Steps between C-alpha positions, in 0.01 A plus 500: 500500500235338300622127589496636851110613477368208328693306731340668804189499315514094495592474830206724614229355219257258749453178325109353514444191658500144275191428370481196667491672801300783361213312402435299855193554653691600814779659349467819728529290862861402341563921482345524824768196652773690363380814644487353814855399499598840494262600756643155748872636438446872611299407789770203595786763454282745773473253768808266456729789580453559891589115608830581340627811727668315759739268260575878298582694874776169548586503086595884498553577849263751489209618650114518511462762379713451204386175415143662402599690232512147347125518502459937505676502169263255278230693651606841447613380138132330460324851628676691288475303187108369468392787348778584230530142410104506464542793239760319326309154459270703326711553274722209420269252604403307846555159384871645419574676803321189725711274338824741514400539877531115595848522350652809679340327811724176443794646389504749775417199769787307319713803603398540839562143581838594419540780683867563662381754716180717656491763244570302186189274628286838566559631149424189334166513700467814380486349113289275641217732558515589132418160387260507794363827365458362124344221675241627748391801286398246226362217632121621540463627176659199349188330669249729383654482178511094496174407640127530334305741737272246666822347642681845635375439886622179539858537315584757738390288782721229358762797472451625857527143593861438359603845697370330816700164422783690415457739833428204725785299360786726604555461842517166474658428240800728614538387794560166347760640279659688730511241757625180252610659211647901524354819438599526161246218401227769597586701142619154237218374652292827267725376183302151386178685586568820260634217214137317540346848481742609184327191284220472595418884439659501126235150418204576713456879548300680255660784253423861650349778292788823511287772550604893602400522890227743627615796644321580840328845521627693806327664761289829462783749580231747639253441762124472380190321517512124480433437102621246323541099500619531888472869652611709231883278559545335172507819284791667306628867531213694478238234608455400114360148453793382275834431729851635444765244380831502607811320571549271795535666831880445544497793792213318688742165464759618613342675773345202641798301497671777665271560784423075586885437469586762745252452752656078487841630511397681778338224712798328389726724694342560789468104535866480516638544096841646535386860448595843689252588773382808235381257219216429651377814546617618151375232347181539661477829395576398119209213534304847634590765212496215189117379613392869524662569129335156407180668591508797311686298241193290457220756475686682181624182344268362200545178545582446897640208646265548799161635331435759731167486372417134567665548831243782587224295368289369825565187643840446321738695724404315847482195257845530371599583889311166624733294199803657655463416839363135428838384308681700779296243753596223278881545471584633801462134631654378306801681542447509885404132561853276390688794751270433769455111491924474427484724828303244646703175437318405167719329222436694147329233337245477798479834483415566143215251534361663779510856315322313183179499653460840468560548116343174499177607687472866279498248196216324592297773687569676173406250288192335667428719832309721320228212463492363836331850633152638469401512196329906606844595598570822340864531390538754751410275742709233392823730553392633810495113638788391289732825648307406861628105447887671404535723800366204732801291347732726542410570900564100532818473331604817758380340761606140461883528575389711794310179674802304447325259251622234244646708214308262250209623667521803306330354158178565716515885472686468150178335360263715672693803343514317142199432476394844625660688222384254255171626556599855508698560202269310209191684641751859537602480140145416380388788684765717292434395205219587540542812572708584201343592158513132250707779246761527732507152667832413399710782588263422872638185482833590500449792783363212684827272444708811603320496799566140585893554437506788701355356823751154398772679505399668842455169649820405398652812680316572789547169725924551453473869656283301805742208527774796429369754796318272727686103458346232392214406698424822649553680181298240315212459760478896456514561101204203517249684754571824317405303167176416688435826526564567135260211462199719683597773261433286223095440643459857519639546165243236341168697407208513236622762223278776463421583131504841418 
């Protein structure tokens, strides 16, 4: 037992970097490259998967609705396991868990190249999303942890760039795989990147302090007068100043992977999974009861997954709304796009360049956009016309296939729509973070990448019902005009928050 703990204890101890490396002047931009390695090979793994649907229907002689799940699993996986693997990094470390993240990511992508058969290659997505999780739920804190304060702003621009290369990088490059290599090369091709990220972590990322993590004060269980840091929201039992402390919120978990993975499941069905007719409606109900218990769940729990009180803070709910449907905007083109230009004649590889130029477009907009508007552009304003931009791209690539024109001719509205929610989602998630009290920033942070996984995973279901109910072009042309409309939503949703 005690060779087994010291053992354990070695494996988990985080070594410090060499001194050699230590000591360079820009020691912290090598943290911040490895950082962004991680932050490349998540957002590769979100986009890559769509171009490889078709070769998985012939593989597995299965259907469209089945093949998702190769996607809905690492996402419901990821959703459910940002927060608990947050706590836990706390605890053990985040250079440990970063580093044990890139190598759960390769093994599992080792294993899914592998795969015999649909399920085996949906579970070992499934581990996937761990390392994912140990990954993603790291990576900015490694940065704020690496980098001298004068340099924060720009390491997480050179972060969100490496998401955008990574983001804008799937389509094409698995098309290219999938067209001259197989499908399988869409996971090894995950393995040499997680090695890279494996060494250069354990040389160049700094050694994280263990420390006991915060526990977050829960709502005000009785109605009152706004007091407190945010309305009176932030206090214990009792509206005390001092916060309970309590064990994770296991219920709340469990809850909220209940409730996401049954509303899926039941998409899933009624988009032709091999299901009786009463699933869906049972299921739907389930998805019902388990986010009504997640409610209540969440406004007795000390430390809440959802923070009912940040939620009810002003200007974060519609904020965490507007994040929700702008990755559901993103992906559900993604998904959508190789069906419709295979439907039209176009070869995959063709195809998977045209459907970069969205991704590609959101990377840029994202990165640069921001700069090429008016300078007295209030970030309201800037996702008002960034949501505007999206819902104009999405009425041309509706339209397009309906005037009989080139399929290439598509990349037009894809980089309208890019670069639309390029400018909506930085300015959105400013606007949030703003809105949420610097104390609880972090667990804000995390609501905010809930959101973002939650409207991903929507996009991934929602154009298979269309193509499911409707065919491919008239179901497709329809889920894309209703996702316009989803796109006015989002400018109503984008307003100055009113401070109480």
């Amino acid at each position: 037992m005690n060779a087994a703990s010291t053992l354990t204890a070695r494996l988990l101890a985080e070594r410090p970097r060499p001194r050699g490396i230590a000591g360079r002047r820009y020691a912290h931009w090598l943290a911040v490259g490895t950082v962004c390695l991680g932050a490349f090979l998540g957002q590769l793994t979100a986009s890559v998967t769509a171009l490889v649907y078709p070769a998985l229907q012939r593989r597995f002689d299965a259907g469209f609705a089945a093949v998702e799940w190769v996607a809905l699993a690492y996402l419901l996986v990821l959703v459910a396991l940002l927060a608990p693997v947050g706590r836990l990094s706390d605890l053990v470390g985040r250079k440990t868990v970063y580093l044990g993240g890139f190598a759960v990511f390769g093994l599992a992508s080792l294993g899914a190249g592998f795969a015999g058969g649909l399920g085996t290659l949906v579970a070992c997505r499934a581990v996937q999303a761990v390392g994912g999780a140990m990954m993603q739920a790291n990576s900015v804190a490694l940065v704020a942890r690496g980098v001298p304060g004068h340099a924060m702003r720009r390491a997480l621009g050179v972060q969100a760039a490496a998401q955008g290369l990574g983001l804008a990088l799937g389509p094409s490059l698995g098309g290219l795989l999938v067209a001259h290599a197989s499908w399988r090369w869409v996971f090894w091709i995950n393995v040499p990147v997680a090695l890279v990220g494996i060494v250069a972590g354990w040389f160049l990322l700094p050694r994280t302090r263990v420390e006991a993590a915060p526990a977050l004060p829960r709502p005000r269980p009785v109605a009152g007068p706004a007091v407190g840091p945010v309305g009176g929201t932030f206090l214990g039992p009792g509206g005390g100043s001092e916060p309970d402390r309590g064990r994770f919120d296991l219920a709340g978990l469990l809850l909220l992977g209940g409730s996401t993975t049954a509303l899926l499941l039941a998409l899933s069905a009624a988009s032709g999974l091999p299901l009786p007719a009463w699933a869906v409606a049972a299921l739907l109900a389930a998805a019902v009861l388990c986010a009504l218990a997640l409610v209540r769940q969440e406004r007795r729990a000390t430390r809440p997954i959802l923070a009912p009180g940040l939620v009810n803070t002003p200007g974060v709910r519609p904020g965490l709304a507007v994040a929700l449907i702008g990755y559901l905007l993103l992906f559900c083109p993604l998904v959508l796009g190789p069906v419709l230009l295979a439907e039209a004649g176009l070869p995959t590889a063709r195809s998977g360049l045209v459907i970069t130029v969205l991704p590609a477009a959101f990377a840029v907009a994202a990165t640069v956009g921001g700069g090429l508007l008016p300078r007295g552009w209030s970030d309201v304003l800037r996702c008002r016309f960034g949501a505007a931009l999206a819902g104009a791209g999405l009425l041309g690539c509706a339209l397009l296939p309906a005037l009989a024109a080139p399929a290439v001719l598509l990349a037009g509205p894809l980089l309208v729509l890019g670069g639309g929610l390029g400018l909506l989602l930085p300015a959105n998630n400013a606007l949030v973070m703003r809105a949420i009290p610097a104390e609880c920033s972090a667990v804000g942070g995390g609501m905010v990448n809930m959101a973002r996984s939650l409207g991903t995973a929507l996009g991934t279901a929602l154009p298979v019902l269309g193509v499911h109910l409707a065919g491919p072009a008239l179901g497709g042309r329809s889920v894309l005009l209703a996702l316009a409309v989803v796109a006015g939503l989002a400018v109503v949703l984008a307003r100055p928050v009113r401070r109480r």
